Tab-separated table of C-alpha atoms and ligand atoms in Angstrom:
chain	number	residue	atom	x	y	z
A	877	UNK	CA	0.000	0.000	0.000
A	878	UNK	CA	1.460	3.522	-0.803
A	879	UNK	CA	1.371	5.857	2.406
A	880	UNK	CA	-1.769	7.841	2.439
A	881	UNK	CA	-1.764	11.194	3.395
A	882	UNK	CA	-5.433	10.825	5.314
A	883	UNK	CA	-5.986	14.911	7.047
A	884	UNK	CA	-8.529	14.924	9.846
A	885	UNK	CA	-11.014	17.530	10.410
A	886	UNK	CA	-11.072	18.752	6.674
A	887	UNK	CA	-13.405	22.216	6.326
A	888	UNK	CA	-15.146	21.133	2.912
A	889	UNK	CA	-16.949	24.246	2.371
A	890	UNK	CA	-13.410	25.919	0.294
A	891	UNK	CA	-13.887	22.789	-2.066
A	892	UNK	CA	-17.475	23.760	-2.918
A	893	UNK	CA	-18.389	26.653	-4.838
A	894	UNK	CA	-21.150	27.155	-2.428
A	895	UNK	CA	-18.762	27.501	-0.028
A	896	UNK	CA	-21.103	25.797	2.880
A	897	UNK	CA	-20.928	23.454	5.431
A	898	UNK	CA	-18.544	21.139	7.922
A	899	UNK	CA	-15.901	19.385	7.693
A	900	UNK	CA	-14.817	15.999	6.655
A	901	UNK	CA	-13.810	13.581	9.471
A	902	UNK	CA	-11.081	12.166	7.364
A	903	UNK	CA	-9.940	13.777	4.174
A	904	UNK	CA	-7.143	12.678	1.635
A	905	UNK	CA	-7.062	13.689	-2.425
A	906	UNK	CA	-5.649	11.023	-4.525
A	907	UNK	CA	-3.837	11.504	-7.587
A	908	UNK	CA	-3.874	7.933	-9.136
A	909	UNK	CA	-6.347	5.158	-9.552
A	910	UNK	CA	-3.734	2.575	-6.984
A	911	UNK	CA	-3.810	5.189	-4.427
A	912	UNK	CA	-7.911	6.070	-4.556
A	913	UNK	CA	-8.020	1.430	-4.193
A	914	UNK	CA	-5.722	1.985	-1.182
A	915	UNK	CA	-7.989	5.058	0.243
A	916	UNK	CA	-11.161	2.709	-0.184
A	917	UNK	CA	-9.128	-0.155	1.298
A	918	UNK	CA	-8.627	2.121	4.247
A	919	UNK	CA	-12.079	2.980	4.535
A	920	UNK	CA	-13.036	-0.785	4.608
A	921	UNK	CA	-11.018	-1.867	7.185
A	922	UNK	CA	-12.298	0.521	9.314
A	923	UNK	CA	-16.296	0.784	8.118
A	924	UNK	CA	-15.802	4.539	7.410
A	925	UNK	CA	-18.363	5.655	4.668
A	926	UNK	CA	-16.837	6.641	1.826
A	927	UNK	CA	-17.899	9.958	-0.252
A	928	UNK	CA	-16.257	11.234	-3.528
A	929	UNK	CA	-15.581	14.501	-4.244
A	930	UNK	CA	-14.837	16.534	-7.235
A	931	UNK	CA	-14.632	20.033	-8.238
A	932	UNK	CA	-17.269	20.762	-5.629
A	933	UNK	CA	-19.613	22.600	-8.220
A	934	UNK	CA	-22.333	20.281	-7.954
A	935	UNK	CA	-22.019	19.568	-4.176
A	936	UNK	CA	-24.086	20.713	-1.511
A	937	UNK	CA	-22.439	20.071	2.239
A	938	UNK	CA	-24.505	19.877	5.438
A	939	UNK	CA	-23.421	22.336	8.211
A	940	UNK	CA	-22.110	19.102	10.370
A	941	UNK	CA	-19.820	17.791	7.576
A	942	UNK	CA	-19.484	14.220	6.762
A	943	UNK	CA	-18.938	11.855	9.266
A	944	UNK	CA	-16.509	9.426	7.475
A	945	UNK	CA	-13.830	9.765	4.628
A	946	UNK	CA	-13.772	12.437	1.637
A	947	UNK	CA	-11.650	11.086	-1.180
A	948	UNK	CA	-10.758	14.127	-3.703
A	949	UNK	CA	-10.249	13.195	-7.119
A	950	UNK	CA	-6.648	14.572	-8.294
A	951	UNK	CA	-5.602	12.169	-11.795
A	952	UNK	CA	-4.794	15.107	-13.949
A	953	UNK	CA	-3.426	12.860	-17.240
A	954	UNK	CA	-4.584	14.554	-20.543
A	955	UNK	CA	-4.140	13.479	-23.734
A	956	UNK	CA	-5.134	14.061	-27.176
A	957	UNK	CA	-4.694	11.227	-29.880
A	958	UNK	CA	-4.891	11.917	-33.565
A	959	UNK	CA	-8.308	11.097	-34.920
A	960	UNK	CA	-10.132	13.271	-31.916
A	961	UNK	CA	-9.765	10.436	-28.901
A	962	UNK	CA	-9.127	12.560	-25.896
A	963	UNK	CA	-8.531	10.485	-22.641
A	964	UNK	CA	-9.057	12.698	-19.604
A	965	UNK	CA	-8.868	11.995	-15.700
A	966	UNK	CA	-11.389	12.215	-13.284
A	967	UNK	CA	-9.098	15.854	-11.236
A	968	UNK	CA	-8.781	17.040	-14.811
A	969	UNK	CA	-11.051	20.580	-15.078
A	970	UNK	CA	-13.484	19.941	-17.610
A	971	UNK	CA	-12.498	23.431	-18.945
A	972	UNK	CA	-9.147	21.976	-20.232
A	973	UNK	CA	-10.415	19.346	-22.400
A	974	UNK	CA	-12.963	21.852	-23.912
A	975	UNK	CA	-10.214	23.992	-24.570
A	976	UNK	CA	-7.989	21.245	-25.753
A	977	UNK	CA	-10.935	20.128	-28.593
A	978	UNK	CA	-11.703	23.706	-29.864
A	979	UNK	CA	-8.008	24.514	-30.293
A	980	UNK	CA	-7.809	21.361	-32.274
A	981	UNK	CA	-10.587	22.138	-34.690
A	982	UNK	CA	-12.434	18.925	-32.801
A	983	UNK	CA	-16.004	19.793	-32.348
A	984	UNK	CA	-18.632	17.988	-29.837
A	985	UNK	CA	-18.102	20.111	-26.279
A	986	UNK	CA	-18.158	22.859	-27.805
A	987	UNK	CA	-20.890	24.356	-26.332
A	988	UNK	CA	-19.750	22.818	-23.102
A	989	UNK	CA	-17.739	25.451	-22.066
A	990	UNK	CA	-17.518	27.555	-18.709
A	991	UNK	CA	-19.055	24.527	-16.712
A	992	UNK	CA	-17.186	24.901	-13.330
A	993	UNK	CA	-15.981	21.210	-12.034
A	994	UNK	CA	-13.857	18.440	-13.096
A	995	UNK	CA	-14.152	15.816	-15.923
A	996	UNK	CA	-14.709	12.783	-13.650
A	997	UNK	CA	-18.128	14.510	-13.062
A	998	UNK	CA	-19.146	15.345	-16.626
A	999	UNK	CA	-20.649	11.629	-17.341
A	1000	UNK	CA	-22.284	11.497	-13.564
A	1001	UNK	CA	-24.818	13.709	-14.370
A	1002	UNK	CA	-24.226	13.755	-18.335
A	1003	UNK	CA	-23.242	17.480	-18.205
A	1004	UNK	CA	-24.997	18.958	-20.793
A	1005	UNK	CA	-25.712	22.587	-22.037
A	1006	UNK	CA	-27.070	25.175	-25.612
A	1007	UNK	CA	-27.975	21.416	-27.397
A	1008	UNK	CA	-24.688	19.211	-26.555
A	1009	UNK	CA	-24.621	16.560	-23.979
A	1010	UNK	CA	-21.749	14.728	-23.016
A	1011	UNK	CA	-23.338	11.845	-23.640
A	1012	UNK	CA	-22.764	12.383	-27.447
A	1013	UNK	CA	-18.846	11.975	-27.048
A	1014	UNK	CA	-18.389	9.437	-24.215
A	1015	UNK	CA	-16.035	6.825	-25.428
A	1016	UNK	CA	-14.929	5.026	-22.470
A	1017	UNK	CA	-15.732	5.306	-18.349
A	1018	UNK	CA	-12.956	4.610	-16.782
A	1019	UNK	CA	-14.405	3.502	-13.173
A	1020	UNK	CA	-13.392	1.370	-9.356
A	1021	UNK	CA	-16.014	-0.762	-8.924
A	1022	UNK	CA	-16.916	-0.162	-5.121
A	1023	UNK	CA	-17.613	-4.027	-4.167
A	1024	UNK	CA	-14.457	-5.856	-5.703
A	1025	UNK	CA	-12.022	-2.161	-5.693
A	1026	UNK	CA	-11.337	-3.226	-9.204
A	1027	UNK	CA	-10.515	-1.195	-12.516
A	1028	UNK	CA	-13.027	-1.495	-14.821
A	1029	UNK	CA	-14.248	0.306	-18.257
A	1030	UNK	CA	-17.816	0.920	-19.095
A	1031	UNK	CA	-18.820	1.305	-22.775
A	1032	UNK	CA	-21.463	4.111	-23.425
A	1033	UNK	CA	-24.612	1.908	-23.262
A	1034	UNK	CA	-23.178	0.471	-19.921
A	1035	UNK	CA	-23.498	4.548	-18.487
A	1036	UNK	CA	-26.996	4.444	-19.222
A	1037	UNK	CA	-26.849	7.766	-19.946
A	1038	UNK	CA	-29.918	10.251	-19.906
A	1039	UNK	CA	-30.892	13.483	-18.839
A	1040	UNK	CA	-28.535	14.691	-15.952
A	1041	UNK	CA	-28.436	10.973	-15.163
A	1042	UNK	CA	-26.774	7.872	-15.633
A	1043	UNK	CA	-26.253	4.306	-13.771
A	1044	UNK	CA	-23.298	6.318	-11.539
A	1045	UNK	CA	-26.108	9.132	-10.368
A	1046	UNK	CA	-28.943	6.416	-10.359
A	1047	UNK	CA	-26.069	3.997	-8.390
A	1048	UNK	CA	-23.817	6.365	-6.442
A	1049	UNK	CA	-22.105	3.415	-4.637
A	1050	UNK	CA	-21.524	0.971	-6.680
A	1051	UNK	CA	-18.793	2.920	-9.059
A	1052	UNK	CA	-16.200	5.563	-8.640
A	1053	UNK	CA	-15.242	7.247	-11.852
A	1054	UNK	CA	-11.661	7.635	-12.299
A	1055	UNK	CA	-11.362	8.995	-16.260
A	1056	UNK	CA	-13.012	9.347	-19.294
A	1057	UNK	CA	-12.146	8.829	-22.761
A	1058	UNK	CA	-14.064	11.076	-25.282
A	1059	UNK	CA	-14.158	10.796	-28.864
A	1060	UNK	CA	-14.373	14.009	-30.655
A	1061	UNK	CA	-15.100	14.500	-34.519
A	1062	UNK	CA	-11.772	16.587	-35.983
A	1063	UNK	CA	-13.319	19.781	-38.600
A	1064	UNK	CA	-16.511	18.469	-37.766
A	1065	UNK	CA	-19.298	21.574	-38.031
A	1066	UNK	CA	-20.308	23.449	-33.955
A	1067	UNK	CA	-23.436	22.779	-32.920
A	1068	UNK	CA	-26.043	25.484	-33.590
A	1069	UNK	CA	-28.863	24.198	-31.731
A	1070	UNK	CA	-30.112	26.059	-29.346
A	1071	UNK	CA	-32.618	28.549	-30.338
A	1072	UNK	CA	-30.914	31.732	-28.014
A	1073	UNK	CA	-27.781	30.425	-29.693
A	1074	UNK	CA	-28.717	30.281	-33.181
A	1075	UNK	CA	-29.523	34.196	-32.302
A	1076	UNK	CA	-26.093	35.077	-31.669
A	1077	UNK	CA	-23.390	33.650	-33.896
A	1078	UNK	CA	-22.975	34.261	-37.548
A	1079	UNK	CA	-24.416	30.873	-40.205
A	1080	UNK	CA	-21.188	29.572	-40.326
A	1081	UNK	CA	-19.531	30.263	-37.667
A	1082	UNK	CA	-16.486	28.238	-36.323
A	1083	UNK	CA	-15.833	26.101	-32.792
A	1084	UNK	CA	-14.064	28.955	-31.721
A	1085	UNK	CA	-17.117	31.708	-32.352
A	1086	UNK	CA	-19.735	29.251	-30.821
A	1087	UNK	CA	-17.668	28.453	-27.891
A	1088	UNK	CA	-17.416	32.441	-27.101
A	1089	UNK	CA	-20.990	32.573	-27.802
A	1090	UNK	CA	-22.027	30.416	-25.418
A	1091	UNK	CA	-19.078	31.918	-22.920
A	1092	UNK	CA	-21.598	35.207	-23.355
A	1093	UNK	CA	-24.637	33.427	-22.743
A	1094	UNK	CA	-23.526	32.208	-19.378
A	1095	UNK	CA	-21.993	35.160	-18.624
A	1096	UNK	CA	-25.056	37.373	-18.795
A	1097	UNK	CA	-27.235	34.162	-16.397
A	1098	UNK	CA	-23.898	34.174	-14.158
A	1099	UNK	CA	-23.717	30.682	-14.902
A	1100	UNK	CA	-19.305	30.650	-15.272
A	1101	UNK	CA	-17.643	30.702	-12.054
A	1102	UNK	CA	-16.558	34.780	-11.978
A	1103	UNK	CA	-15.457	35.958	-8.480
A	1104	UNK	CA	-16.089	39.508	-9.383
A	1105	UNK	CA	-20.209	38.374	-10.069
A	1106	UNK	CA	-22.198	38.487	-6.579
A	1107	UNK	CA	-24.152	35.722	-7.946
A	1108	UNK	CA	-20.948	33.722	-8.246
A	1109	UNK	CA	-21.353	31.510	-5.369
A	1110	UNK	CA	-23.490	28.438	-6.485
A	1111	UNK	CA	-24.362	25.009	-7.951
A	1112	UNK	CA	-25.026	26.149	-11.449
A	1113	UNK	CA	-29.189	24.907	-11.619
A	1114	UNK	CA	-30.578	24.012	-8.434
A	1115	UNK	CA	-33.241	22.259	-9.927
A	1116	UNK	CA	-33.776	20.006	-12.750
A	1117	UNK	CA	-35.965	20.822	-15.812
A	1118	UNK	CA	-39.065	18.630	-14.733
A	1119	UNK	CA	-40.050	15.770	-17.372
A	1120	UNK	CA	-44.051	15.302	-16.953
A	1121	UNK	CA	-46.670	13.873	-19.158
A	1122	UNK	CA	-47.321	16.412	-22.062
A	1123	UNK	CA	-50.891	16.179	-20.952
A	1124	UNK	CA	-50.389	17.794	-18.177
A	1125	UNK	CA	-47.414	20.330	-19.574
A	1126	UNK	CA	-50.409	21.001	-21.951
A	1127	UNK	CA	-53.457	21.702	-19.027
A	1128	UNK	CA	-50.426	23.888	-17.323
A	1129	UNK	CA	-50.139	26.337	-20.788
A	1130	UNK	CA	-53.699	26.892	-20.980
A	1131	UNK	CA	-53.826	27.882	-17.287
A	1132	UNK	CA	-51.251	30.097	-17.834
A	1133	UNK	CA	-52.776	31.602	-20.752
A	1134	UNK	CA	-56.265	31.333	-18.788
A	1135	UNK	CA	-54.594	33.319	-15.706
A	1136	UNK	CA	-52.729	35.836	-17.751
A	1137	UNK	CA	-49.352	34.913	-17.062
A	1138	UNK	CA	-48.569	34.715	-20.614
A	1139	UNK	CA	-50.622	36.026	-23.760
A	1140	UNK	CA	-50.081	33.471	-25.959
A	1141	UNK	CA	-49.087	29.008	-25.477
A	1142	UNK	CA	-46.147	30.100	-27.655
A	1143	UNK	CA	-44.136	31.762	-24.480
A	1144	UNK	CA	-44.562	29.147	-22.070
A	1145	UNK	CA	-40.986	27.556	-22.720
A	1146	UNK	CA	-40.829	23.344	-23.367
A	1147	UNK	CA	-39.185	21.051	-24.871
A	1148	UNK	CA	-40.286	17.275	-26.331
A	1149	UNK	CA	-38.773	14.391	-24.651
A	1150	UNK	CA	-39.133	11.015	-24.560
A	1151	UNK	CA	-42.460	9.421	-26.194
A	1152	UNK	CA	-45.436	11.585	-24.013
A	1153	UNK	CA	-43.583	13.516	-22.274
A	1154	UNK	CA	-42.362	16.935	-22.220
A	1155	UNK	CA	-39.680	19.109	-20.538
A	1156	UNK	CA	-40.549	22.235	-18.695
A	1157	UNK	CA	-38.351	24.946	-17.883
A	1158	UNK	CA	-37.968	24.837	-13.869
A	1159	UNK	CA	-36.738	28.821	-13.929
A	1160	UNK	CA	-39.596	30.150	-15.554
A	1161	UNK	CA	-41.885	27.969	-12.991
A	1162	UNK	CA	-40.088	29.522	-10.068
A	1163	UNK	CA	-40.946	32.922	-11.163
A	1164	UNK	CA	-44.172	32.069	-12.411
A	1165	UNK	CA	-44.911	31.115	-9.115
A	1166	UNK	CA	-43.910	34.714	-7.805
A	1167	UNK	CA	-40.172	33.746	-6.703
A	1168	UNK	CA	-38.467	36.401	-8.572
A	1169	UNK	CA	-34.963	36.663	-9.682
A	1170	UNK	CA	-33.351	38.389	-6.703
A	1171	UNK	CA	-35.561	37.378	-3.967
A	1172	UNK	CA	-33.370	36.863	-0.653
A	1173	UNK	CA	-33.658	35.091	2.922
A	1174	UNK	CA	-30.766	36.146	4.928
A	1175	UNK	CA	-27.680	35.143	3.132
A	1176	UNK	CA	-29.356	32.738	0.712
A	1177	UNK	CA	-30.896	34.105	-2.279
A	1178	UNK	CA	-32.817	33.463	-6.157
A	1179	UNK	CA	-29.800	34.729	-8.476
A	1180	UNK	CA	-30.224	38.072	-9.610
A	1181	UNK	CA	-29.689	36.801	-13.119
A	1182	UNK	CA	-31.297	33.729	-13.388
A	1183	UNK	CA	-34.110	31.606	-11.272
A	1184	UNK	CA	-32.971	28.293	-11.548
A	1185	UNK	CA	-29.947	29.385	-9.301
A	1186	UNK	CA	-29.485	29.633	-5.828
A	1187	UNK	CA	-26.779	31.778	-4.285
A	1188	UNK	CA	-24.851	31.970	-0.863
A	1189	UNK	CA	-24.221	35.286	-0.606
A	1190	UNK	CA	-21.980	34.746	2.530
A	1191	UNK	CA	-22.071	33.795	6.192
A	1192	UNK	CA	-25.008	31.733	5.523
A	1193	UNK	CA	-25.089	28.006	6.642
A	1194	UNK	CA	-26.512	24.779	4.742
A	1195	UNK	CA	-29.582	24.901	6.267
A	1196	UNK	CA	-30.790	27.924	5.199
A	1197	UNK	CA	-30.060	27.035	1.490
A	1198	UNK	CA	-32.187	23.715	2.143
A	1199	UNK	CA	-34.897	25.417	3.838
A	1200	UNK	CA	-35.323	28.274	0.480
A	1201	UNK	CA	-35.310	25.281	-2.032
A	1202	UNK	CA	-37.886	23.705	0.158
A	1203	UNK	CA	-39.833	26.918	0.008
A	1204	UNK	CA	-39.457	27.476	-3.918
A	1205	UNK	CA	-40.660	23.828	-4.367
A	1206	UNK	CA	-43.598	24.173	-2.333
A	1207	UNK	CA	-44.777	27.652	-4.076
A	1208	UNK	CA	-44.109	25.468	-7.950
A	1209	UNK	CA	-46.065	22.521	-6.475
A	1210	UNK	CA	-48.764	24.714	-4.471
A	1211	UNK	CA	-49.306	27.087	-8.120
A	1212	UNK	CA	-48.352	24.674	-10.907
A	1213	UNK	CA	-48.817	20.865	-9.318
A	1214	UNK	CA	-44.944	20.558	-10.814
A	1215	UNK	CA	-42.724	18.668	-8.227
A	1216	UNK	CA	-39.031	20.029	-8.363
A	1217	UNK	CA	-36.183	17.717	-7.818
A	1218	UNK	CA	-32.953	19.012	-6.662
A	1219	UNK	CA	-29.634	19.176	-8.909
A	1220	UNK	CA	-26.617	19.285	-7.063
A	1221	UNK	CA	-25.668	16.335	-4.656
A	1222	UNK	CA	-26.232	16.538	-0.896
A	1223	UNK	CA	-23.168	14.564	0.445
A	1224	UNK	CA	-24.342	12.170	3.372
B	1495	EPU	N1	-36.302	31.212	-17.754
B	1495	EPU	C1	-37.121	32.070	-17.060
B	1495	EPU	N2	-36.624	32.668	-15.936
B	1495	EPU	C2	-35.369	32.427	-15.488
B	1495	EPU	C3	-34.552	31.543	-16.194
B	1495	EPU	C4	-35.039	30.936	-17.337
B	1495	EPU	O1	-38.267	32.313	-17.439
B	1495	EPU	O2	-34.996	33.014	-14.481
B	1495	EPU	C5	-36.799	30.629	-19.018
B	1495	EPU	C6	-35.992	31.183	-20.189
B	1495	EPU	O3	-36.556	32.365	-20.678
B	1495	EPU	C7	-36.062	30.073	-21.203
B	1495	EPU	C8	-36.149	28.822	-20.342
B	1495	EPU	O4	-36.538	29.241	-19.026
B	1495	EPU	O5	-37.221	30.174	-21.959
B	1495	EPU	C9	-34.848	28.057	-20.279
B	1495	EPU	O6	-33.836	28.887	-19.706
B	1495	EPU	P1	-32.280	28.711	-20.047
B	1495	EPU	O7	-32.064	28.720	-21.518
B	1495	EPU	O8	-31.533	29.720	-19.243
B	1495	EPU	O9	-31.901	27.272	-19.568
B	1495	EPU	P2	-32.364	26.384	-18.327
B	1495	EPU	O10	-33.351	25.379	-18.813
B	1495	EPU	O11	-32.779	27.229	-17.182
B	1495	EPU	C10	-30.626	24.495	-18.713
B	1495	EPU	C11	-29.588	23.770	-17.897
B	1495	EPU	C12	-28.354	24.628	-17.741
B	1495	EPU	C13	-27.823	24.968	-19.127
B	1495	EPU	C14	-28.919	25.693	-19.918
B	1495	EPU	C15	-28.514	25.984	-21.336
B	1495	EPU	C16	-30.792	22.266	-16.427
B	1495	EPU	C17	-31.232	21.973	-15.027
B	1495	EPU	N3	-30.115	23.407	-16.595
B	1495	EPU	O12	-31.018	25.635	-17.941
B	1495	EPU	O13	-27.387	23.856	-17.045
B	1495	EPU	O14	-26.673	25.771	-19.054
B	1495	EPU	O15	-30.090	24.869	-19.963
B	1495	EPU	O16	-28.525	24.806	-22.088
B	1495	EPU	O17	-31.043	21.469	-17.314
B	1495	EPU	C18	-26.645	23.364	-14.827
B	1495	EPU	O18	-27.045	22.199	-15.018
B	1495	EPU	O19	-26.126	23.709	-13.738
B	1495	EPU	C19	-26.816	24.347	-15.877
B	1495	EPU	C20	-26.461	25.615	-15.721
């Protein structure tokens, strides 16, 4: 066994982009997959649980920490093979390999830039954003399987991959992702999707032009990490884009229209998903409901820029945050009969 450096007493809240909560009882980052077997070795022999941690963008800590062993991801290998094949480790920001494929003329994450958080993290929730999911360049999960603490690889189909899920979200202990090998397309067109998109960049514009497109987009929602935005600290979307019958997304749009919160169907935003079924847009529900962009309690608040987040504006603790979700999901449910299901992961 190589010597772990296992810290006691960890505060996890600097890890987090929240910046909330405790500490970890027992804390060690490991930088290869031999040393993350020895940390879950270590963790066995003692019956510590085990939690796995990131970038901390998608992470929500409670204020009394965790109550076993935080294993940080560090492999930072990166490498780009001719014919677009970029293999990436779980500690690598995702940033990087973006950068890596637009400067290489390989498109397919192109409009996956300014996510904060690593690349191990990108297939958990199949990271997705303006039309591209990562699920359309997976290769190769690299993975520990938790029960035998053996390398393994899974092949797309094996991630199960979905709408900010897949088998690791839907299974969080049975796999810990170590790296991921993505398969790009080299000179293959950008993806001009997304309606907002399509409305700011040029017909035929290049990786490069979409990529600083989307960079603006974010920008304006404060969805990249900027420490000069006050909306900067927090989890990206709180709240998933609820999937419901189309019946019902259907009976909700002539309400609206009924009640005057729109004037015509067309501006209630949706999407089609799978067969019956259609996505709603969770921000426009929150305000809807009369949670507007902005709205505060204490040091928690609605982002000033955009519904769907929630921000810690500072000496706030965990609880608060939980209890102002809890509240914004009541008033959707109470106006709209829409549960919402939290994003970001609540480590316990
Ligand atoms: N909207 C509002 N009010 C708001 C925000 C949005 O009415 O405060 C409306 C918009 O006008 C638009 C619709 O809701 O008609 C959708 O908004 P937007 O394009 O901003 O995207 P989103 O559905 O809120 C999703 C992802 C984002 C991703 C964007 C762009 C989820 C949970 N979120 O947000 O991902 O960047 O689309 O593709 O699916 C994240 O997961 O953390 C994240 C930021």
């Amino acid at each position: 066994m190589n010597t772990l450096d296992i810290q006691r007493n960890v505060p996890l809240a600097p890890l987090t982009t929240l910046e909330l909560g405790g500490a970890a009882k027992h804390f060690v980052r490991v930088q290869s997959e031999p040393a993350l077997i020895d940390a879950l070795h270590w963790a066995t022999a003692r019956d510590c649980p085990v939690a796995i941690l990131g970038g901390g963008s998608n992470l929500i800590v409670p204020d009394e920490g965790y109550d076993g062993l935080v294993v940080q991801l560090g492999m930072s290998d990166l490498t780009f093979r001719d014919g677009g094949l970029i293999q990436a480790g779980a500690g690598v920001p995702w940033e990087d390999v973006v950068d890596g494929a637009v400067f290489r003329g390989w498109a397919g994450v192109e409009c996956l830039t300014g996510i904060p958080g690593s690349t191990g993290a990108t297939p958990i929730q199949n990271v997705g954003a303006y039309g591209q999911e990562v699920a359309g360049v997976i290769d190769r999960v690299r993975v520990v399987r938790r029960d035998t603490l053996e390398a393994e690889e899974l092949n797309p189909s094996e991630c199960e991959l979905d709408y900010r899920n897949s088998v690791f979200k839907r299974h969080p202990d049975r796999f810990v992702v170590t790296g991921v090998d993505f398969a790009l397309r080299p000179d293959g067109p950008p993806s001009i999707r997304y309606a907002e998109l399509q409305d700011n960049v040029a017909a035929h514009a290049s990786l490069g032009d979409v990529r600083r497109a989307v960079l603006e987009l974010r920008k304006r929602k404060s969805m990249v990490l900027d420490r000069g935005d006050a909306n900067h600290r927090s989890a990206g979307s709180f709240f998933l884009n609820p999937v419901v019958p189309t019946n019902q997304a259907e009976t909700l749009v002539e309400r609206a229209v009924d009640e005057g919160l729109v004037t015509t169907a067309s501006e209630v935003p949706r999407y089609p998903a799978q067969e019956g079924r259609t996505k709603l847009a969770a921000g426009w529900l929150i305000e809807k409901a009369g949670i507007a962009k902005g709205t505060r309690r204490g040091a928690i608040g609605v982002s000033t820029n955009h519904a769907l987040a929630l921000v810690h504006h500072g000496g706030g603790t965990t609880a608060e945050l939980l209890a102002f979700a809890e509240e914004i999901r009541a008033r959707v449910r109470d106006r709209f009969g829409v549960d919402l299901e939290r994003e970001p992961r609540l480590l316990q």
